[in-house]
Amino acid sequence: MLASTSRNSLKRVSRKADLWPSQFGCTGGLPVTFSRCESTQQVAAKSAPRSSSSTIRNKPWSFVPDQTFQGTARGSAIARYQFRSTGIANSKKSVDALRMCREMKKEGVKPDIIIYNNLLACLAEDCQILEAWAVVEDMSFMGIAPDRNTFHHLIHASRRLQSTAMWDILEKMEAENIPPNEQTFQLMIQRHTTSDKRNLEFALQCVYELGTRGLVLELTIAQDVIGLAAELGYPRLALDLAENFEATSVRRLSPETWMRCLASSAEALYTEGVQRCWETVVGDLNVTPDEGLCLDVLHTAGRRGLSDLATDVIRVLRILGADWQEYHFAPLVEALCNAGKLKDAFGTLDLMRSSNIFPTAITAQPIYDFLKQDIDRVDGAWELLDKLRSEGKTIDRTAINAIIRAAISLSDLQRAVGAYKAFPDYKCVPDIDTFNSLLSGCIVASHRELGDRLLMELKELGIKPDATTYERIIILCLTQATYEDAFFYLEEMKAQKYVPPRSVYDAIIRTCIAASDSRYTLALDELKQCGYTISNSLQTFIDSGGRESRSRS
């Protein structure tokens, strides 16, 4: 039977209720059930012969008629306003809700809990907390007790207030013997995860309170709390919350939530978090992160020596369709060196060159950092290069340059020169970085003759000197007793449109003053013309006439 048919039947029964006592011999008021009065068959049985076939075995269904459900003029009015208030609540228009209340007051229609809650829903949407509390007070005057939805609207209306306001509402709920449910805490948590006043501590407190009451944390709320922790830079906490939720729930977090955990872990260089989140995102969820996130993961892998992770990120970048660049492989080289896999690091340089990606001195910086720690590592690097050459791999010159730099850092110019002479053995050609590194070693050893020979070989190879080359050859000349060539190379440097750095002028001025050479004034004027300022230490050196330097020595 349709619901409308049942209701019409109930109304017809209620209208005829007054006739039943006189017809069926019942005494008193309206019967609660049909069993309290004689039925039609029982009255007929007194005037007719009793027959077994006319006996009713089952009595009619007993019910309590609802006298207020659309049965009177007031019932029709309240139902109409209930329906109307629900529509207004869905549209969240508090002005229309207040106009409806004014009409109800004119008609003398008393509102019920449904209309009050719909009015509160409109006020809560506009954060009109004072008006909402006024509505609750009016409810109490009308003798209507608030329900759980009433307090939910109050919590939603106070979302822009301090967090203590929500706890006060929660205490009032308990005073009314209305225990909070999942939606109650959901509204409280959303206030601190999605609004401008985000508060991770309060959200975690609500999550803990929800657990102590035996309530289930909803998926969306869990994702909001995890996302907030990740965004605020707490990757360990976010990851623990994510894994704990999935361990205690049949539902699974969205890939976006795991991506946020991965991004937060990579930004904080959180090794364990990056590994676990990468395995979940790429391995379990089969989701491909974007290039920016892959770079962040690569940086973490490079710093922490996670060579396997860095290699997998390079693979994902290829699947992503990204063009491999030098900044993709630099963290891979760093990860291999930090993991002690120097041979693979050398091989990565060859892979880059074969992929038309040219490694630089910055790319090989981790190799240099690894080798400069011990002279035995420098000697062992040659064995690795020989193994790669025997395997048919091409040795990149940046690898030999890293060995030269490491030898010079260990003050072993002889080994550096030996590495320079080994270029033809590995079918490599030195570049400008090679000569600049060797010149820095000549400066430390004050070996002007070697510097001149290197400069001549540089020109024979057709390599153009850069600003660093001129800077180092000038400083090398200044290490000698006769430093006239320093001015020659200075003029040649300016002729090549290179602006001499301040360190060059600083070295020339100090050398000239120490030698009582008046040409320091020319260098001082050029320093000012280039826009450089005189440092305090240089000014003190000039004022003392070089005596400060001699006294220290």
Coordinates of C-alpha atoms in Angstrom, one line a residue:
M1 CA 0.0 0.0 0.0
L2 CA 1.3 3.5 -0.8
A3 CA 2.2 5.8 2.0
S4 CA -0.5 8.4 0.8
T5 CA -3.2 5.7 0.8
S6 CA -2.3 4.6 4.3
R7 CA -2.4 8.2 5.5
N8 CA -5.9 8.8 3.9
S9 CA -7.1 5.6 5.5
L10 CA -5.9 6.8 8.9
K11 CA -7.7 10.1 8.5
R12 CA -11.0 8.4 7.6
V13 CA -10.6 6.2 10.6
S14 CA -10.0 9.1 12.9
R15 CA -13.0 11.0 11.6
K16 CA -15.3 8.1 12.3
A17 CA -13.9 7.4 15.7
D18 CA -16.6 9.3 17.5
L19 CA -19.3 7.1 15.9
W20 CA -17.8 3.8 17.1
P21 CA -19.0 3.8 20.8
S22 CA -22.7 4.1 19.8
Q23 CA -22.5 1.7 17.0
F24 CA -20.4 -1.0 18.5
G25 CA -21.3 -0.7 22.2
C26 CA -18.0 0.7 23.5
T27 CA -18.0 3.0 26.5
G28 CA -15.6 5.8 27.2
G29 CA -13.4 7.9 24.8
L30 CA -11.5 7.1 21.7
P31 CA -10.3 3.5 21.8
V32 CA -6.5 3.0 21.5
T33 CA -7.0 -0.3 19.6
F34 CA -9.9 -2.0 18.0
S35 CA -9.7 -4.8 20.6
R36 CA -11.3 -2.5 23.3
C37 CA -14.7 -2.4 21.5
E38 CA -17.1 -4.9 19.9
S39 CA -16.6 -5.5 16.2
T40 CA -19.4 -5.4 13.6
Q41 CA -19.4 -9.2 13.4
Q42 CA -19.8 -9.5 17.2
V43 CA -22.8 -7.2 17.1
A44 CA -24.3 -9.1 14.2
A45 CA -23.7 -12.4 16.0
K46 CA -26.1 -11.4 18.8
S47 CA -29.0 -11.0 16.4
A48 CA -28.1 -13.9 14.0
P49 CA -27.4 -17.5 14.4
R50 CA -23.8 -18.3 15.1
S51 CA -21.9 -19.9 12.3
S52 CA -18.4 -21.3 12.2
S53 CA -17.9 -19.9 8.8
S54 CA -18.6 -16.3 9.9
T55 CA -16.1 -16.3 12.8
I56 CA -13.1 -14.0 12.2
R57 CA -9.9 -15.8 13.2
N58 CA -7.6 -12.7 13.1
K59 CA -8.5 -9.4 14.7
P60 CA -7.8 -6.1 12.8
W61 CA -4.3 -4.5 13.2
S62 CA -4.0 -2.2 16.2
F63 CA -2.7 1.3 15.8
V64 CA -2.6 4.7 17.6
P65 CA -4.0 7.3 15.2
D66 CA -1.9 10.5 14.7
Q67 CA -4.3 13.3 15.3
T68 CA -1.7 16.0 14.3
F69 CA -0.6 14.6 10.9
Q70 CA -2.4 16.7 8.3
G71 CA -5.6 15.8 10.0
T72 CA -6.5 19.4 11.1
A73 CA -5.9 22.9 9.8
R74 CA -2.9 23.3 12.0
G75 CA -1.5 19.9 10.9
S76 CA -1.7 21.0 7.2
A77 CA 0.0 24.3 8.0
I78 CA 2.9 22.8 9.9
A79 CA 3.5 20.2 7.2
R80 CA 3.6 23.0 4.6
Y81 CA 6.1 25.0 6.5
Q82 CA 8.2 21.9 7.2
F83 CA 8.5 21.3 3.5
R84 CA 9.1 25.0 2.8
S85 CA 11.8 25.3 5.5
T86 CA 13.6 22.2 4.1
G87 CA 13.8 23.8 0.7
I88 CA 15.1 27.1 2.2
A89 CA 17.7 25.1 4.2
N90 CA 19.0 23.5 1.1
S91 CA 19.4 26.9 -0.6
K92 CA 21.1 28.3 2.6
K93 CA 19.1 31.6 2.5
S94 CA 18.7 32.8 6.0
V95 CA 16.7 35.8 4.9
D96 CA 14.0 33.6 3.4
A97 CA 14.0 31.5 6.5
L98 CA 13.3 34.6 8.7
R99 CA 10.5 35.7 6.4
M100 CA 8.9 32.3 6.7
C101 CA 9.1 32.6 10.5
R102 CA 7.3 35.9 10.4
E103 CA 4.5 34.4 8.3
M104 CA 4.2 31.5 10.7
K105 CA 3.9 34.0 13.6
K106 CA 1.1 35.9 11.8
E107 CA -0.8 32.6 11.1
G108 CA -0.2 31.4 14.7
V109 CA 1.6 28.3 13.6
K110 CA 3.8 26.9 16.3
P111 CA 7.2 25.7 14.9
D112 CA 8.6 22.3 15.6
I113 CA 12.1 20.9 15.9
I114 CA 12.3 20.4 12.1
I115 CA 11.6 24.0 11.3
Y116 CA 14.0 25.2 14.0
N117 CA 16.8 23.0 12.7
N118 CA 16.3 24.2 9.2
L119 CA 16.5 27.8 10.4
L120 CA 19.7 27.0 12.2
A121 CA 21.1 25.4 9.1
C122 CA 20.7 28.7 7.2
L123 CA 22.2 30.8 10.1
A124 CA 25.1 28.4 10.5
E125 CA 26.0 28.7 6.8
D126 CA 26.5 32.5 7.3
C127 CA 28.3 32.0 10.7
Q128 CA 25.6 33.9 12.5
I129 CA 26.4 32.4 15.9
L130 CA 24.6 34.9 18.0
E131 CA 21.4 34.5 16.0
A132 CA 21.8 30.8 16.2
W133 CA 22.0 30.8 20.0
A134 CA 18.9 33.1 20.0
V135 CA 17.0 30.5 18.1
V136 CA 18.0 27.8 20.6
E137 CA 16.9 30.0 23.4
D138 CA 13.5 30.5 21.6
M139 CA 13.3 26.7 21.3
S140 CA 13.6 26.3 25.1
F141 CA 10.8 28.9 25.6
M142 CA 8.6 27.0 23.3
G143 CA 9.2 23.8 25.2
I144 CA 11.1 22.1 22.4
A145 CA 14.3 20.2 23.4
P146 CA 17.3 20.4 21.0
D147 CA 18.5 17.3 19.3
R148 CA 21.9 16.3 17.9
N149 CA 21.3 18.2 14.6
T150 CA 20.7 21.3 16.6
F151 CA 24.1 21.2 18.2
H152 CA 25.7 20.3 14.9
H153 CA 24.4 23.5 13.4
L154 CA 25.8 25.4 16.4
I155 CA 29.2 23.8 15.8
H156 CA 29.1 24.7 12.2
A157 CA 28.1 28.3 13.0
S158 CA 31.0 28.8 15.4
R159 CA 33.7 27.6 12.9
R160 CA 35.2 31.1 12.8
L161 CA 35.5 31.4 16.6
Q162 CA 38.1 30.1 18.9
S163 CA 38.3 26.4 19.4
T164 CA 37.0 26.7 23.0
A165 CA 33.6 27.6 21.6
M166 CA 33.2 24.1 20.1
W167 CA 34.2 22.4 23.3
D168 CA 31.6 24.5 25.1
I169 CA 29.0 23.2 22.7
L170 CA 30.2 19.7 23.2
E171 CA 29.7 20.1 27.0
K172 CA 26.2 21.4 26.5
M173 CA 25.4 18.3 24.3
E174 CA 26.5 16.1 27.2
A175 CA 24.5 18.1 29.6
E176 CA 21.4 17.4 27.4
N177 CA 22.3 13.7 27.5
I178 CA 23.0 13.8 23.7
P179 CA 26.3 11.9 23.0
P180 CA 28.3 13.2 20.0
N181 CA 28.7 11.0 17.0
E182 CA 31.0 10.8 14.0
Q183 CA 29.4 13.8 12.4
T184 CA 29.9 15.9 15.5
F185 CA 33.7 15.4 15.5
Q186 CA 33.7 15.7 11.7
L187 CA 32.4 19.2 11.9
M188 CA 34.9 20.1 14.6
I189 CA 37.9 18.6 12.7
Q190 CA 36.9 20.3 9.4
R191 CA 37.0 23.6 11.1
H192 CA 40.7 23.2 11.8
T193 CA 41.7 21.5 8.6
T194 CA 39.9 23.4 5.9
S195 CA 39.4 26.9 7.3
D196 CA 41.9 29.7 7.6
K197 CA 42.4 28.9 11.3
R198 CA 44.1 25.6 10.8
N199 CA 45.1 23.9 14.0
L200 CA 46.7 20.4 13.7
E201 CA 46.9 19.9 17.5
F202 CA 43.2 20.5 17.9
A203 CA 42.4 18.2 15.0
L204 CA 44.5 15.4 16.5
Q205 CA 42.8 16.0 19.9
C206 CA 39.5 15.5 18.2
V207 CA 40.7 12.3 16.5
Y208 CA 41.9 11.0 19.9
E209 CA 38.6 11.9 21.5
L210 CA 36.7 10.2 18.7
G211 CA 38.8 7.0 19.2
T212 CA 38.3 6.9 23.0
R213 CA 34.5 7.0 22.5
G214 CA 34.7 4.0 20.2
L215 CA 33.6 6.0 17.1
V216 CA 34.9 5.3 13.6
L217 CA 37.1 7.9 11.9
E218 CA 35.6 8.8 8.5
L219 CA 37.7 8.5 5.4
T220 CA 37.4 12.2 4.4
I221 CA 38.2 13.4 7.8
A222 CA 41.3 11.1 8.0
Q223 CA 42.5 12.4 4.7
D224 CA 42.0 16.0 5.8
V225 CA 44.0 15.5 9.0
I226 CA 46.8 13.6 7.1
G227 CA 46.9 16.3 4.5
L228 CA 47.2 19.0 7.0
A229 CA 50.0 17.3 8.8
A230 CA 51.8 16.8 5.5
E231 CA 51.3 20.4 4.5
L232 CA 52.6 21.8 7.8
G233 CA 55.8 19.9 7.5
Y234 CA 55.2 16.8 9.7
P235 CA 55.8 14.0 7.2
R236 CA 56.5 11.4 9.9
L237 CA 53.2 12.1 11.7
A238 CA 51.3 12.2 8.4
L239 CA 52.7 8.8 7.4
D240 CA 52.0 7.2 10.8
L241 CA 48.4 8.5 10.6
A242 CA 48.0 7.1 7.1
E243 CA 49.3 3.7 7.9
N244 CA 47.4 3.5 11.1
F245 CA 44.1 4.4 9.4
E246 CA 44.6 1.8 6.6
A247 CA 45.6 -0.8 9.2
T248 CA 42.3 -0.3 11.2
S249 CA 39.9 0.4 8.3
V250 CA 38.6 -1.5 5.3
R251 CA 38.7 1.7 3.3
R252 CA 41.8 3.0 1.6
L253 CA 43.2 6.5 1.4
S254 CA 43.1 8.3 -2.0
P255 CA 46.2 8.5 -4.2
E256 CA 46.2 12.3 -3.6
T257 CA 46.7 11.7 0.1
W258 CA 49.6 9.4 -0.4
M259 CA 51.1 11.9 -2.9
R260 CA 50.9 14.7 -0.3
C261 CA 52.7 12.4 2.2
L262 CA 55.3 11.7 -0.5
A263 CA 55.8 15.4 -1.3
S264 CA 56.1 16.3 2.4
S265 CA 58.6 13.6 3.1
A266 CA 60.7 14.5 0.1
E267 CA 60.7 18.2 1.0
A268 CA 61.9 17.3 4.5
L269 CA 64.4 14.8 3.2
Y270 CA 62.7 12.2 5.3
T271 CA 64.3 9.0 4.0
E272 CA 62.0 6.4 5.5
G273 CA 58.9 8.3 4.5
V274 CA 60.1 8.8 0.9
Q275 CA 60.8 5.1 0.5
R276 CA 57.5 3.9 2.0
C277 CA 55.4 6.5 0.2
W278 CA 57.1 5.9 -3.1
E279 CA 56.5 2.2 -2.8
T280 CA 52.9 2.8 -2.1
V281 CA 52.3 5.4 -4.8
V282 CA 54.3 3.9 -7.6
G283 CA 54.2 0.2 -6.6
D284 CA 50.8 -0.4 -5.0
L285 CA 48.6 2.3 -6.5
N286 CA 50.4 2.4 -9.9
V287 CA 50.3 6.2 -9.9
T288 CA 53.0 8.2 -11.7
P289 CA 54.1 11.4 -9.9
D290 CA 54.7 14.5 -11.8
E291 CA 58.2 15.7 -12.8
G292 CA 58.5 18.2 -10.0
L293 CA 57.7 15.6 -7.3
C294 CA 60.2 13.2 -9.0
L295 CA 62.9 15.8 -8.7
D296 CA 62.2 16.2 -5.0
V297 CA 62.4 12.5 -4.5
L298 CA 65.7 12.4 -6.5
H299 CA 67.2 15.1 -4.2
T300 CA 66.3 13.0 -1.2
A301 CA 67.7 9.9 -2.8
G302 CA 70.9 11.7 -3.6
R303 CA 71.4 13.1 -0.2
R304 CA 70.7 9.8 1.6
G305 CA 72.5 7.5 -0.8
L306 CA 69.3 5.7 -2.0
S307 CA 70.7 4.6 -5.3
D308 CA 68.0 2.1 -6.1
L309 CA 65.3 4.7 -5.5
A310 CA 67.1 7.2 -7.6
T311 CA 67.3 4.7 -10.5
D312 CA 63.6 3.9 -10.2
V313 CA 62.8 7.6 -10.3
I314 CA 64.8 7.9 -13.6
R315 CA 62.8 5.0 -15.0
V316 CA 59.5 6.7 -14.0
L317 CA 60.6 9.9 -15.6
R318 CA 61.1 8.1 -18.8
I319 CA 57.6 6.6 -18.5
L320 CA 56.3 10.0 -17.8
G321 CA 57.7 11.2 -21.1
A322 CA 60.0 13.8 -19.6
D323 CA 63.2 14.6 -21.5
W324 CA 66.2 13.5 -19.5
Q325 CA 68.4 16.5 -18.4
E326 CA 71.6 16.9 -16.5
Y327 CA 69.7 17.9 -13.4
H328 CA 67.9 14.5 -13.4
F329 CA 71.2 12.5 -13.4
A330 CA 73.1 14.7 -11.0
P331 CA 71.2 13.4 -7.9
L332 CA 71.6 9.8 -9.3
V333 CA 75.4 10.3 -9.3
E334 CA 75.3 11.7 -5.8
A335 CA 73.2 8.8 -4.6
L336 CA 75.6 6.3 -6.1
C337 CA 78.6 8.0 -4.6
N338 CA 77.0 8.2 -1.1
A339 CA 76.2 4.5 -1.4
G340 CA 79.8 3.7 -2.2
K341 CA 79.0 2.6 -5.8
L342 CA 81.7 4.7 -7.5
K343 CA 81.9 2.4 -10.5
D344 CA 78.2 2.9 -11.2
A345 CA 78.7 6.6 -10.8
F346 CA 81.4 6.6 -13.5
G347 CA 79.1 4.5 -15.7
T348 CA 76.3 7.1 -15.2
L349 CA 78.5 9.8 -16.7
D350 CA 78.9 7.6 -19.8
L351 CA 75.2 7.0 -20.0
M352 CA 74.6 10.7 -19.9
R353 CA 77.0 11.4 -22.7
S354 CA 75.5 8.6 -24.8
S355 CA 72.0 10.2 -24.2
N356 CA 73.3 13.5 -25.6
I357 CA 73.4 14.9 -22.1
F358 CA 76.7 16.5 -21.3
P359 CA 77.9 16.2 -17.6
T360 CA 79.6 19.1 -16.0
A361 CA 81.9 19.6 -13.1
I362 CA 78.9 20.1 -10.9
T363 CA 77.6 16.8 -12.0
A364 CA 80.8 15.1 -11.0
Q365 CA 81.0 17.0 -7.7
P366 CA 79.9 14.0 -5.6
I367 CA 82.7 11.9 -7.2
Y368 CA 85.2 14.6 -6.2
D369 CA 83.7 14.7 -2.7
F370 CA 84.1 11.0 -2.4
L371 CA 87.7 10.8 -3.7
K372 CA 89.1 13.7 -1.8
Q373 CA 88.6 12.0 1.5
D374 CA 91.6 9.6 1.0
I375 CA 94.5 9.3 -1.4
D376 CA 93.8 5.5 -1.6
R377 CA 90.4 6.3 -3.1
V378 CA 92.1 8.3 -5.8
D379 CA 94.4 5.4 -6.7
G380 CA 91.4 3.0 -6.5
A381 CA 89.5 5.1 -9.0
W382 CA 91.9 4.1 -11.8
E383 CA 91.1 0.4 -11.3
L384 CA 87.4 1.2 -11.7
L385 CA 88.0 3.1 -14.9
D386 CA 90.1 0.3 -16.2
K387 CA 87.3 -2.2 -15.5
L388 CA 84.8 0.0 -17.3
R389 CA 87.1 0.4 -20.3
S390 CA 87.5 -3.4 -20.4
E391 CA 83.7 -3.8 -20.4
G392 CA 83.5 -1.6 -23.5
K393 CA 82.3 1.5 -21.7
T394 CA 83.5 5.0 -22.7
I395 CA 85.3 6.9 -20.0
D396 CA 84.0 10.5 -19.7
R397 CA 86.5 13.3 -19.2
T398 CA 84.6 14.6 -16.2
A399 CA 85.5 11.5 -14.4
I400 CA 89.2 12.1 -14.9
N401 CA 88.7 15.8 -14.0
A402 CA 87.2 14.7 -10.7
I403 CA 90.3 12.6 -10.0
I404 CA 92.6 15.6 -10.8
R405 CA 90.6 17.9 -8.5
A406 CA 90.8 15.3 -5.7
A407 CA 94.5 14.9 -6.1
I408 CA 95.0 18.7 -5.9
S409 CA 92.8 18.9 -2.9
L410 CA 95.1 16.4 -1.2
S411 CA 98.1 18.6 -2.2
D412 CA 99.4 15.9 -4.6
L413 CA 100.2 17.8 -7.7
Q414 CA 102.3 14.9 -9.1
R415 CA 99.3 12.6 -9.1
A416 CA 97.2 15.4 -10.7
V417 CA 99.7 15.8 -13.5
G418 CA 99.8 12.0 -14.0
A419 CA 96.0 12.0 -14.3
Y420 CA 96.3 14.8 -16.9
K421 CA 98.7 12.7 -19.0
A422 CA 96.4 9.7 -18.8
F423 CA 93.7 11.4 -21.0
P424 CA 95.0 9.8 -24.3
D425 CA 95.0 6.3 -22.7
Y426 CA 91.2 6.6 -22.2
K427 CA 90.6 8.3 -25.5
C428 CA 89.6 11.5 -23.8
V429 CA 90.4 15.1 -24.5
P430 CA 90.9 17.6 -21.6
D431 CA 88.7 20.6 -21.4
I432 CA 88.9 24.0 -19.8
D433 CA 88.0 22.6 -16.4
T434 CA 91.0 20.3 -16.6
F435 CA 93.4 23.2 -17.0
N436 CA 91.7 25.4 -14.5
S437 CA 92.0 22.7 -11.9
L438 CA 95.7 22.1 -12.7
L439 CA 96.4 25.9 -12.5
S440 CA 94.9 25.9 -9.0
G441 CA 97.4 23.2 -8.1
C442 CA 100.2 25.3 -9.5
I443 CA 99.2 28.3 -7.4
V444 CA 99.4 26.2 -4.2
A445 CA 102.8 24.9 -5.2
S446 CA 104.0 28.2 -6.7
H447 CA 105.0 26.3 -9.8
R448 CA 105.1 29.0 -12.5
E449 CA 106.9 26.9 -15.0
L450 CA 104.2 24.2 -15.0
G451 CA 101.6 26.8 -15.3
D452 CA 103.2 28.3 -18.4
R453 CA 103.5 24.9 -20.0
L454 CA 99.8 24.1 -19.3
L455 CA 98.8 27.4 -20.8
M456 CA 100.7 26.7 -23.9
E457 CA 99.1 23.2 -24.3
L458 CA 95.7 24.8 -23.7
K459 CA 96.3 27.0 -26.7
E460 CA 97.6 24.1 -28.8
L461 CA 94.4 22.2 -28.2
G462 CA 92.4 25.3 -29.4
I463 CA 90.7 25.8 -26.0
K464 CA 89.8 29.4 -25.3
P465 CA 90.7 30.6 -21.8
D466 CA 87.8 31.8 -19.7
A467 CA 87.7 34.2 -16.9
T468 CA 88.7 31.6 -14.3
T469 CA 91.8 30.7 -16.4
Y470 CA 92.9 34.4 -16.5
E471 CA 92.2 34.8 -12.8
R472 CA 94.4 31.8 -11.8
I473 CA 97.3 32.6 -14.2
I474 CA 97.4 36.1 -12.8
I475 CA 97.5 34.9 -9.2
L476 CA 100.1 32.3 -10.2
C477 CA 102.3 35.1 -11.5
L478 CA 101.8 37.0 -8.3
T479 CA 103.3 34.1 -6.4
Q480 CA 106.7 34.8 -8.0
A481 CA 109.3 37.4 -7.1
T482 CA 108.9 38.9 -10.6
Y483 CA 105.3 39.4 -11.2
E484 CA 105.3 41.7 -14.3
D485 CA 103.4 39.1 -16.3
A486 CA 100.4 39.6 -14.0
F487 CA 99.7 43.0 -15.5
F488 CA 100.1 41.6 -19.0
Y489 CA 97.5 38.9 -18.4
L490 CA 95.3 41.5 -16.6
E491 CA 95.2 43.6 -19.8
E492 CA 94.7 40.5 -22.0
M493 CA 91.8 39.5 -19.8
K494 CA 90.2 42.9 -20.2
A495 CA 90.8 42.8 -23.9
Q496 CA 88.8 39.5 -24.0
K497 CA 85.8 41.4 -22.5
Y498 CA 86.1 39.7 -19.2
V499 CA 85.6 41.8 -16.0
P500 CA 88.4 40.9 -13.5
P501 CA 86.9 39.8 -10.2
R502 CA 87.6 41.6 -7.0
S503 CA 89.9 38.8 -5.9
V504 CA 92.3 39.7 -8.7
Y505 CA 92.6 43.3 -7.8
D506 CA 92.8 42.5 -4.1
A507 CA 95.8 40.1 -4.8
I508 CA 97.6 42.7 -7.1
I509 CA 97.1 45.5 -4.5
R510 CA 98.5 43.4 -1.7
T511 CA 101.4 42.2 -3.7
C512 CA 102.4 45.7 -4.9
I513 CA 102.1 47.2 -1.4
A514 CA 104.2 44.4 0.1
A515 CA 106.8 45.1 -2.6
S516 CA 106.5 48.9 -2.2
D517 CA 105.3 49.1 -5.8
S518 CA 103.3 52.3 -6.4
R519 CA 101.3 50.7 -9.1
Y520 CA 98.9 49.5 -6.4
T521 CA 97.2 52.9 -6.8
L522 CA 96.3 52.1 -10.4
A523 CA 94.9 48.8 -9.4
L524 CA 92.9 50.5 -6.6
D525 CA 91.4 53.0 -9.1
E526 CA 90.4 50.1 -11.5
L527 CA 88.8 48.3 -8.6
K528 CA 86.6 51.3 -7.9
Q529 CA 85.8 51.8 -11.6
C530 CA 84.6 48.2 -11.8
G531 CA 82.1 49.1 -9.0
Y532 CA 83.8 47.1 -6.3
T533 CA 84.1 48.4 -2.7
I534 CA 87.2 48.2 -0.7
S535 CA 86.9 45.6 2.0
N536 CA 87.8 46.4 5.6
S537 CA 90.7 44.0 5.6
L538 CA 92.1 45.5 2.4
Q539 CA 91.8 49.0 3.7
T540 CA 93.5 48.1 6.9
F541 CA 96.3 46.5 4.9
I542 CA 96.7 49.6 2.8
D543 CA 96.7 51.9 5.8
S544 CA 99.4 49.8 7.5
G545 CA 101.5 49.8 4.4
G546 CA 101.6 46.0 4.4
R547 CA 103.1 45.8 7.9
E548 CA 100.1 44.0 9.3
S549 CA 100.8 41.1 6.9
R550 CA 104.5 41.0 7.7
S551 CA 103.8 41.1 11.5
R552 CA 101.4 38.1 11.2
S553 CA 103.9 36.2 9.2

